[in-house]
Amino acid sequence: MDVRTLCLAALSRGDATGYEIKKMFETGPLAHFQRASFGSIYPALSRLLDDGLVLAEALEQDGRPDKKVYRLTEGGRAAFRHALTGQPPEPESIRSDLLFMLMFATEMTPARVGDLIEARVAELRELADHIEAKAKNCGEAHACGEATPSGFFSEPGPKFVAGYGVAIYRAAADYMERHRTALVREIEAARAALPNMAAE
Amino acid sequence: MDVRTLCLAALSRGDATGYEIKKMFETGPLAHFQRASFGSIYPALSRLLDDGLVLAEALEQDGRPDKKVYRLTEGGRAAFRHALTGQPPEPESIRSDLLFMLMFATEMTPARVGDLIEARVAELRELADHIEAKAKNCGEAHACGEATPSGFFSEPGPKFVAGYGVAIYRAAADYMERHRTALVREIEAARAALPNMAAE
DNA sequence: TAATGCATGTAATCGGTTACATGATTCA
DNA sequence: TGAATCATGTAACCGATTACATGCATTA
């Protein structure tokens, strides 16, 4: 998904500035599954403007630099719908540096492997808890953080997606926790067999 | 992980040509969690050659074009160890076009959403089965497919990683299957409430 | 005969990251 | 005083994808 489509998606939920779109992908409602940086958002918005998919309204502000509030045009909304309706996303498989590294676990010390996994488990649990908390707080229609609009997670899509995130992160943490010590022990055994004790 | 490191990783398991490295990432032992294309592998290998991290031996072949078999140097092995030992990979969160799209499920027809999820479930199950079969066949030391060396999945690292892949893909498929009909029904209800029945 | 596999490489292009530039305000 | 937040944008750079170019052998 290119950043242009991501911007259309963000704006489909309401008008916003480039800065606010960035926040949506950082800590706001769109915080998971995709990301976007300033360096890609701003050029994307100007291109969308050129193409007539968004309108921009300049707002003067006291002290702070002026805002440009972007709004979807009908064409922009259609373009976003088209992106959702077009050919389905091709199969996605897990990409992970850590998992790839762990294929070469025997090239690392057992302690290193254990630490890497432990750290990842903590990260995964934190992510899961974070999503769960946000979905719970913002599932009902009372005010929660500024970034995520009230009731957002009571909508079917976001609710489904949040549940998915929690489930997968928990599953990943559980697997790693359950198999961590066995892996470390096996590496120890392999190292004891071949005297590979080189540098590091 | 840049393709240079990926090539070092592949070569750490034995000498290979660029073509063979590609295959390892496609259907071979390194088939999951990372990928690499010809357009990145060949330039990466020449850079590694320039930097003295690999050696190349040209092999003439009858009919077919000549092969260049690459081999890690001591420096190359050290560089790979360094990549594994250096700073741990930063936290990774799930990236997924489909999941992002599903945040906007109400912008799609219920049928579309149902189909997307059904298709993804099938893909996930296939991936899981595929990994499981490969790990099972190549876990013992008798010959299996050419691409994956015998006994590969009896090594601790690959075994752990294969188990992870199976567990996560199954968990993802299970979640989607369990929540699919509820999501579709909720979208139907939402659509019935607001008369949003536009194009498509 | 057409597609696929073997085998290597280049070049155009693209999209995105990173860092930089600017600048006021507020909070610790 | 220094960091963080608000706010927009540009430019250099980088890495990777895609398509192209070549060419024989095998298989359907």
Coordinates of C-alpha atoms (C1' of nucleotides) in Angstrom, one line a residue:
Chain A
M1 CA 0.0 0.0 0.0
D2 CA 1.5 3.2 -1.1
V3 CA 1.3 6.3 1.1
R4 CA -1.1 8.0 -1.2
T5 CA -3.7 5.4 -0.5
L6 CA -2.8 5.5 3.2
C7 CA -3.6 9.2 3.1
L8 CA -6.9 8.7 1.4
A9 CA -7.7 6.1 4.0
A10 CA -6.9 8.5 6.8
L11 CA -8.9 11.3 5.3
S12 CA -11.8 9.0 4.7
R13 CA -12.3 9.2 8.4
G14 CA -12.4 13.0 8.5
D15 CA -10.4 16.0 7.5
A16 CA -6.9 16.3 8.8
T17 CA -3.5 17.9 8.3
G18 CA -0.4 16.0 7.3
Y19 CA 0.8 16.2 10.8
E20 CA -2.4 14.7 12.1
I21 CA -2.3 11.9 9.6
K22 CA 1.2 11.1 10.8
K23 CA -0.1 10.9 14.3
M24 CA -2.9 8.6 13.3
F25 CA -0.3 6.1 12.1
E26 CA 1.8 6.5 15.2
T27 CA -0.5 6.4 18.1
G28 CA -3.9 7.0 16.7
P29 CA -6.6 4.7 15.3
L30 CA -4.4 3.6 12.3
A31 CA -1.4 2.8 14.4
H32 CA -1.1 -0.8 13.4
F33 CA -0.5 -2.8 10.2
Q34 CA 0.8 0.2 8.2
R35 CA 3.0 3.2 8.8
A36 CA 4.0 6.4 7.0
S37 CA 6.6 9.1 7.6
F38 CA 6.5 12.8 7.1
G39 CA 8.9 12.5 4.2
S40 CA 6.3 10.5 2.3
I41 CA 3.1 12.0 3.6
Y42 CA 3.7 15.5 2.6
P43 CA 4.7 14.8 -1.0
A44 CA 1.8 12.3 -1.2
L45 CA -0.7 15.0 -0.1
S46 CA 0.6 17.5 -2.7
R47 CA 0.2 14.9 -5.4
L48 CA -3.3 14.1 -4.3
L49 CA -4.0 17.8 -4.4
D50 CA -2.6 18.0 -8.0
D51 CA -4.8 15.1 -9.0
G52 CA -7.9 16.6 -7.5
L53 CA -8.4 13.8 -5.0
V54 CA -8.2 16.1 -2.0
L55 CA -8.8 19.8 -1.3
A56 CA -6.6 21.9 1.1
E57 CA -7.8 24.7 3.3
A58 CA -5.1 26.9 4.9
L59 CA -5.8 27.8 8.5
E60 CA -3.8 30.7 10.0
Q61 CA -2.7 30.1 13.6
D62 CA -1.4 32.3 16.3
G63 CA 2.2 31.6 16.8
R64 CA 2.4 28.2 15.3
P65 CA 2.9 27.8 11.6
D66 CA -0.2 27.6 9.4
K67 CA -2.1 24.4 9.1
K68 CA -3.3 22.9 5.9
V69 CA -6.4 20.9 6.5
Y70 CA -7.0 18.3 3.8
R71 CA -10.4 17.0 2.8
L72 CA -11.3 14.2 0.4
T73 CA -13.1 15.2 -2.8
E74 CA -15.7 12.9 -4.3
G75 CA -13.0 11.7 -6.6
G76 CA -10.7 11.0 -3.7
R77 CA -13.4 9.0 -2.0
A78 CA -14.0 7.0 -5.2
A79 CA -10.3 6.4 -5.6
F80 CA -10.1 5.0 -2.0
R81 CA -13.2 2.8 -2.6
H82 CA -11.5 1.6 -5.8
A83 CA -8.4 0.7 -3.9
L84 CA -10.5 -1.3 -1.5
T85 CA -12.5 -2.9 -4.2
G86 CA -9.8 -3.6 -6.7
Q87 CA -7.9 -6.7 -6.9
P88 CA -7.5 -8.4 -3.5
P89 CA -4.1 -8.0 -1.8
E90 CA -1.7 -10.7 -2.8
P91 CA -0.8 -13.4 -0.2
E92 CA 1.3 -12.0 2.6
S93 CA 3.8 -14.0 4.6
I94 CA 5.5 -13.1 7.8
R95 CA 8.6 -10.9 7.4
S96 CA 10.8 -10.8 10.4
D97 CA 14.5 -10.1 11.0
L98 CA 14.4 -11.8 14.3
L99 CA 12.9 -15.0 13.0
F100 CA 15.3 -15.1 10.1
M101 CA 18.2 -14.6 12.6
L102 CA 17.0 -17.4 14.7
M103 CA 17.4 -19.8 11.8
F104 CA 21.1 -19.3 12.5
A105 CA 20.7 -19.7 16.2
T106 CA 23.7 -22.0 16.3
E107 CA 25.9 -19.2 15.1
M108 CA 25.0 -17.3 18.3
T109 CA 25.7 -17.9 22.0
P110 CA 22.8 -19.5 23.9
A111 CA 22.7 -16.5 26.1
R112 CA 22.2 -14.2 23.2
V113 CA 19.4 -16.3 21.7
G114 CA 17.7 -16.5 25.1
D115 CA 17.9 -12.7 25.5
L116 CA 16.7 -12.0 22.0
I117 CA 13.6 -14.1 22.5
E118 CA 12.9 -12.8 26.0
A119 CA 13.0 -9.3 24.7
R120 CA 10.8 -10.0 21.8
V121 CA 8.2 -11.7 24.1
A122 CA 8.1 -8.6 26.2
E123 CA 7.6 -6.4 23.2
L124 CA 4.8 -8.7 21.9
R125 CA 3.0 -8.7 25.2
E126 CA 3.2 -5.0 25.4
L127 CA 1.8 -4.5 21.9
A128 CA -1.1 -6.9 22.7
D129 CA -1.9 -5.1 25.9
H130 CA -1.7 -1.8 24.3
I131 CA -4.1 -2.7 21.6
E132 CA -6.5 -4.3 24.0
A133 CA -6.5 -1.3 26.3
K134 CA -7.1 1.1 23.4
A135 CA -9.9 -1.1 22.0
K136 CA -11.5 -1.3 25.5
N137 CA -11.3 2.4 26.3
C138 CA -12.5 3.5 22.9
G139 CA -15.0 0.8 22.3
E140 CA -17.7 2.6 24.2
A141 CA -18.7 6.1 23.2
H142 CA -17.1 8.1 26.0
A143 CA -14.1 10.3 25.4
C144 CA -10.7 8.6 25.3
G145 CA -7.4 10.0 24.1
E146 CA -7.6 12.8 21.6
A147 CA -6.0 10.8 18.8
T148 CA -8.5 8.0 18.6
P149 CA -12.1 9.1 18.2
S150 CA -14.7 7.8 20.6
G151 CA -16.4 4.7 19.6
F152 CA -13.9 3.9 16.9
F153 CA -13.3 0.4 18.1
S154 CA -17.0 -0.3 18.3
E155 CA -17.1 -0.2 14.5
P156 CA -16.9 -3.7 13.0
G157 CA -13.7 -3.3 11.0
P158 CA -11.5 -1.8 13.7
K159 CA -12.9 -4.2 16.3
F160 CA -12.1 -7.2 14.1
V161 CA -8.7 -5.9 13.3
A162 CA -7.8 -5.1 16.9
G163 CA -8.9 -8.5 18.0
Y164 CA -6.7 -10.0 15.3
G165 CA -3.7 -8.0 16.5
V166 CA -4.2 -9.1 20.1
A167 CA -4.6 -12.7 19.1
I168 CA -1.6 -12.9 16.9
Y169 CA 0.8 -11.1 19.2
R170 CA -0.3 -13.3 22.1
A171 CA 0.1 -16.4 20.0
A172 CA 3.6 -15.3 19.0
A173 CA 4.6 -14.5 22.6
D174 CA 3.2 -17.8 23.8
Y175 CA 5.0 -19.8 21.2
M176 CA 8.3 -18.2 21.9
E177 CA 7.9 -18.5 25.6
R178 CA 7.0 -22.1 25.4
H179 CA 9.9 -23.1 23.1
R180 CA 12.6 -20.7 24.3
T181 CA 14.3 -22.9 26.9
A182 CA 14.3 -25.9 24.6
L183 CA 15.9 -24.0 21.9
V184 CA 18.6 -22.6 24.2
R185 CA 19.3 -26.0 25.6
E186 CA 19.6 -27.5 22.1
I187 CA 22.1 -24.8 21.1
E188 CA 24.1 -25.5 24.2
A189 CA 24.2 -29.2 23.3
A190 CA 25.2 -28.5 19.7
R191 CA 28.0 -26.2 20.9
A192 CA 29.3 -28.8 23.3
A193 CA 29.4 -31.3 20.5
L194 CA 31.4 -29.3 18.0
P195 CA 34.1 -27.1 19.6
N196 CA 33.0 -24.0 17.7
M197 CA 34.1 -21.7 20.5
A198 CA 35.4 -18.8 18.4
A199 CA 35.4 -15.1 19.0
E200 CA 32.7 -12.7 20.1
Chain B
M1 CA 17.9 -6.9 6.7
D2 CA 19.6 -5.9 3.5
V3 CA 20.3 -8.3 0.7
R4 CA 24.0 -8.4 1.4
T5 CA 23.4 -9.9 4.8
L6 CA 20.9 -12.3 3.4
C7 CA 23.5 -13.5 0.9
L8 CA 26.0 -14.0 3.7
A9 CA 23.4 -15.9 5.6
A10 CA 22.7 -18.2 2.6
L11 CA 26.4 -18.8 1.9
S12 CA 27.0 -19.6 5.6
R13 CA 25.1 -22.8 4.9
G14 CA 27.3 -23.7 2.0
D15 CA 28.7 -22.5 -1.3
A16 CA 26.1 -21.4 -3.9
T17 CA 25.5 -19.4 -7.0
G18 CA 23.3 -16.3 -7.2
Y19 CA 20.6 -18.4 -8.8
E20 CA 20.7 -21.0 -6.0
I21 CA 20.6 -18.3 -3.4
K22 CA 17.4 -17.0 -5.0
K23 CA 15.9 -20.5 -4.9
M24 CA 16.7 -20.9 -1.2
F25 CA 14.6 -17.8 -0.6
E26 CA 11.8 -19.0 -2.8
T27 CA 11.3 -22.7 -2.1
G28 CA 14.4 -23.7 -0.2
P29 CA 15.3 -23.7 3.5
L30 CA 15.2 -19.9 3.8
A31 CA 11.8 -19.6 2.1
H32 CA 10.1 -17.7 5.0
F33 CA 10.6 -14.5 6.9
Q34 CA 12.8 -12.8 4.2
R35 CA 13.0 -12.7 0.5
A36 CA 15.3 -11.4 -2.2
S37 CA 15.1 -10.9 -5.9
F38 CA 17.7 -11.4 -8.7
G39 CA 17.9 -7.7 -9.2
S40 CA 19.2 -7.3 -5.7
I41 CA 21.1 -10.6 -5.2
Y42 CA 23.5 -10.2 -8.1
P43 CA 24.6 -6.6 -7.3
A44 CA 24.9 -7.6 -3.6
L45 CA 27.2 -10.5 -4.5
S46 CA 29.5 -8.4 -6.6
R47 CA 29.7 -5.9 -3.8
L48 CA 30.6 -8.7 -1.4
L49 CA 33.2 -9.8 -3.8
D50 CA 34.7 -6.3 -4.0
D51 CA 34.8 -6.1 -0.3
G52 CA 36.5 -9.5 0.1
L53 CA 33.6 -11.1 2.0
V54 CA 33.1 -13.8 -0.6
L55 CA 35.2 -15.6 -3.3
A56 CA 33.8 -16.6 -6.7
E57 CA 34.8 -19.6 -8.7
A58 CA 33.7 -19.7 -12.3
L59 CA 32.4 -23.1 -13.5
E60 CA 32.0 -23.9 -17.1
Q61 CA 28.9 -25.8 -18.1
D62 CA 27.8 -27.6 -21.2
G63 CA 25.1 -25.8 -22.9
R64 CA 24.0 -23.7 -20.0
P65 CA 25.7 -20.4 -19.2
D66 CA 28.6 -20.5 -16.8
K67 CA 28.0 -20.7 -13.1
K68 CA 29.7 -18.5 -10.5
V69 CA 29.9 -20.4 -7.3
Y70 CA 30.4 -18.1 -4.3
R71 CA 32.0 -19.0 -1.0
L72 CA 32.3 -17.1 2.2
T73 CA 35.7 -15.9 3.2
E74 CA 36.8 -15.7 6.8
G75 CA 35.9 -12.0 6.7
G76 CA 32.5 -12.8 5.3
R77 CA 31.8 -15.3 8.0
A78 CA 32.9 -12.7 10.6
A79 CA 30.7 -10.1 9.0
F80 CA 27.7 -12.4 9.2
R81 CA 28.4 -13.3 12.8
H82 CA 28.7 -9.6 13.5
A83 CA 25.3 -9.0 11.9
L84 CA 23.8 -11.6 14.2
T85 CA 25.6 -10.4 17.3
G86 CA 25.3 -6.7 16.8
Q87 CA 22.4 -4.6 18.1
P88 CA 19.2 -6.7 18.4
P89 CA 16.6 -6.1 15.7
E90 CA 14.2 -3.4 16.7
P91 CA 10.6 -4.2 17.6
E92 CA 8.6 -5.5 14.7
S93 CA 4.9 -5.1 14.3
I94 CA 2.6 -6.8 11.9
R95 CA 2.4 -5.1 8.4
S96 CA -0.5 -6.2 6.4
D97 CA -2.5 -4.6 3.5
L98 CA -5.4 -6.9 4.2
L99 CA -5.7 -6.1 7.8
F100 CA -5.4 -2.4 7.1
M101 CA -8.1 -2.7 4.5
L102 CA -10.4 -4.5 6.9
M103 CA -10.3 -1.4 9.2
F104 CA -12.4 0.1 6.5
A105 CA -14.7 -2.9 6.1
T106 CA -17.8 -0.8 6.2
E107 CA -16.6 0.8 3.0
M108 CA -16.9 -2.6 1.3
T109 CA -19.8 -4.9 0.6
P110 CA -20.3 -7.7 3.1
A111 CA -19.7 -10.2 0.3
R112 CA -16.4 -8.7 -0.6
V113 CA -15.2 -8.7 3.1
G114 CA -16.3 -12.3 3.5
D115 CA -14.5 -13.4 0.3
L116 CA -11.3 -11.5 1.3
I117 CA -11.2 -13.2 4.6
E118 CA -12.1 -16.6 3.2
A119 CA -9.3 -16.4 0.7
R120 CA -6.8 -15.3 3.3
V121 CA -7.7 -18.1 5.6
A122 CA -7.1 -20.6 2.8
E123 CA -3.7 -19.0 2.1
L124 CA -2.7 -19.1 5.7
R125 CA -3.7 -22.8 6.1
E126 CA -1.7 -23.6 3.0
L127 CA 1.3 -21.8 4.2
A128 CA 1.1 -23.6 7.6
D129 CA 0.7 -27.0 6.0
H130 CA 3.5 -26.4 3.6
I131 CA 5.9 -25.5 6.4
E132 CA 4.8 -28.4 8.5
A133 CA 5.3 -30.9 5.6
K134 CA 8.7 -29.5 4.8
A135 CA 9.8 -29.6 8.4
K136 CA 8.5 -33.1 8.8
N137 CA 10.1 -34.5 5.6
C138 CA 13.4 -32.8 6.2
G139 CA 13.6 -33.2 9.9
E140 CA 15.1 -36.7 9.6
A141 CA 18.3 -37.2 7.8
H142 CA 17.0 -39.0 4.7
A143 CA 16.9 -37.2 1.3
C144 CA 14.1 -34.8 0.7
G145 CA 13.7 -32.2 -2.1
E146 CA 17.0 -30.9 -3.6
A147 CA 16.5 -27.4 -2.3
T148 CA 16.4 -28.2 1.4
P149 CA 19.3 -30.2 2.6
S150 CA 18.5 -33.3 4.6
G151 CA 18.2 -32.8 8.3
F152 CA 17.9 -29.1 8.0
F153 CA 14.8 -28.9 10.2
S154 CA 16.4 -31.0 12.9
E155 CA 18.7 -28.2 13.6
P156 CA 17.4 -26.2 16.6
G157 CA 17.1 -22.8 14.9
P158 CA 15.2 -23.9 11.8
K159 CA 13.0 -26.2 13.9
F160 CA 12.0 -23.4 16.3
V161 CA 11.4 -21.0 13.4
A162 CA 9.3 -23.5 11.4
G163 CA 7.2 -24.2 14.5
Y164 CA 6.7 -20.5 15.0
G165 CA 5.5 -20.1 11.4
V166 CA 3.0 -23.0 11.7
A167 CA 1.7 -21.7 15.0
I168 CA 1.3 -18.1 13.9
Y169 CA -0.3 -18.9 10.5
R170 CA -2.7 -21.3 12.3
A171 CA -3.6 -18.7 14.9
A172 CA -4.3 -16.1 12.2
A173 CA -6.4 -18.5 10.2
D174 CA -8.3 -19.6 13.3
Y175 CA -9.0 -16.0 14.4
M176 CA -10.3 -15.0 11.0
E177 CA -12.4 -18.0 10.7
R178 CA -13.9 -17.6 14.1
H179 CA -14.8 -13.9 13.6
R180 CA -15.6 -13.8 9.9
T181 CA -19.3 -14.3 10.0
A182 CA -19.8 -11.9 12.9
L183 CA -17.9 -9.2 11.0
V184 CA -19.9 -9.7 7.9
R185 CA -23.2 -9.6 9.8
E186 CA -22.2 -6.4 11.6
I187 CA -21.3 -4.7 8.3
E188 CA -24.7 -5.8 6.9
A189 CA -26.4 -4.3 9.9
A190 CA -24.4 -1.0 9.6
R191 CA -25.3 -0.8 5.9
A192 CA -28.9 -1.4 6.6
A193 CA -28.9 1.4 9.1
L194 CA -27.4 4.1 6.9
P195 CA -28.5 4.0 3.3
N196 CA -25.0 4.1 1.9
M197 CA -25.9 2.0 -1.1
A198 CA -23.7 3.7 -3.6
A199 CA -21.8 2.2 -6.6
E200 CA -20.3 -1.2 -7.0
Chain C
dT1 C1' 5.4 -24.6 -30.2
dA2 C1' 5.1 -22.5 -26.0
dA3 C1' 6.4 -22.5 -21.4
dT4 C1' 9.6 -23.5 -17.8
dG5 C1' 14.1 -24.1 -15.8
dC6 C1' 18.9 -22.9 -15.8
dA7 C1' 22.0 -18.9 -15.4
dT8 C1' 23.8 -14.0 -15.2
dG9 C1' 23.5 -9.6 -15.4
dT10 C1' 22.1 -4.3 -16.3
dA11 C1' 19.2 -0.2 -16.2
dA12 C1' 15.4 2.6 -15.4
dT13 C1' 12.5 3.7 -12.2
dC14 C1' 10.2 4.2 -7.9
dG15 C1' 9.1 4.7 -3.4
dG16 C1' 10.5 5.6 1.0
dT17 C1' 13.7 6.9 4.8
dT18 C1' 16.6 10.2 6.8
dA19 C1' 18.2 14.3 7.7
dC20 C1' 17.9 19.0 7.2
dA21 C1' 15.7 23.7 7.5
dT22 C1' 12.6 26.8 10.1
dG23 C1' 10.3 28.6 14.1
dA24 C1' 7.2 29.6 17.9
dT25 C1' 5.3 27.6 22.3
dT26 C1' 5.1 25.1 26.4
dC27 C1' 6.6 22.3 30.0
dA28 C1' 10.1 20.3 33.1
Chain D
dT1 C1' 17.9 25.9 29.5
dG2 C1' 16.7 22.2 27.0
dA3 C1' 13.4 19.1 25.3
dA4 C1' 9.1 18.1 23.4
dT5 C1' 5.0 19.5 20.6
dC6 C1' 3.0 21.7 16.8
dA7 C1' 3.7 22.3 11.8
dT8 C1' 5.4 22.1 6.9
dG9 C1' 8.3 21.0 3.6
dT10 C1' 12.7 19.7 0.7
dA11 C1' 16.7 17.1 -0.9
dA12 C1' 19.9 13.6 -0.8
dC13 C1' 20.3 9.1 -0.8
dC14 C1' 19.4 4.3 -0.8
dG15 C1' 17.7 0.0 -1.7
dA16 C1' 14.8 -2.7 -4.1
dT17 C1' 11.5 -4.0 -7.8
dT18 C1' 10.7 -4.4 -12.5
dA19 C1' 11.7 -5.1 -16.8
dC20 C1' 14.9 -6.0 -20.2
dA21 C1' 18.6 -8.7 -22.6
dT22 C1' 20.6 -13.2 -23.8
dG23 C1' 20.4 -18.1 -24.8
dC24 C1' 20.2 -23.2 -24.5
dA25 C1' 17.7 -27.4 -22.9
dT26 C1' 13.8 -29.7 -21.6
dT27 C1' 9.1 -30.7 -21.0
dA28 C1' 4.2 -30.5 -22.0

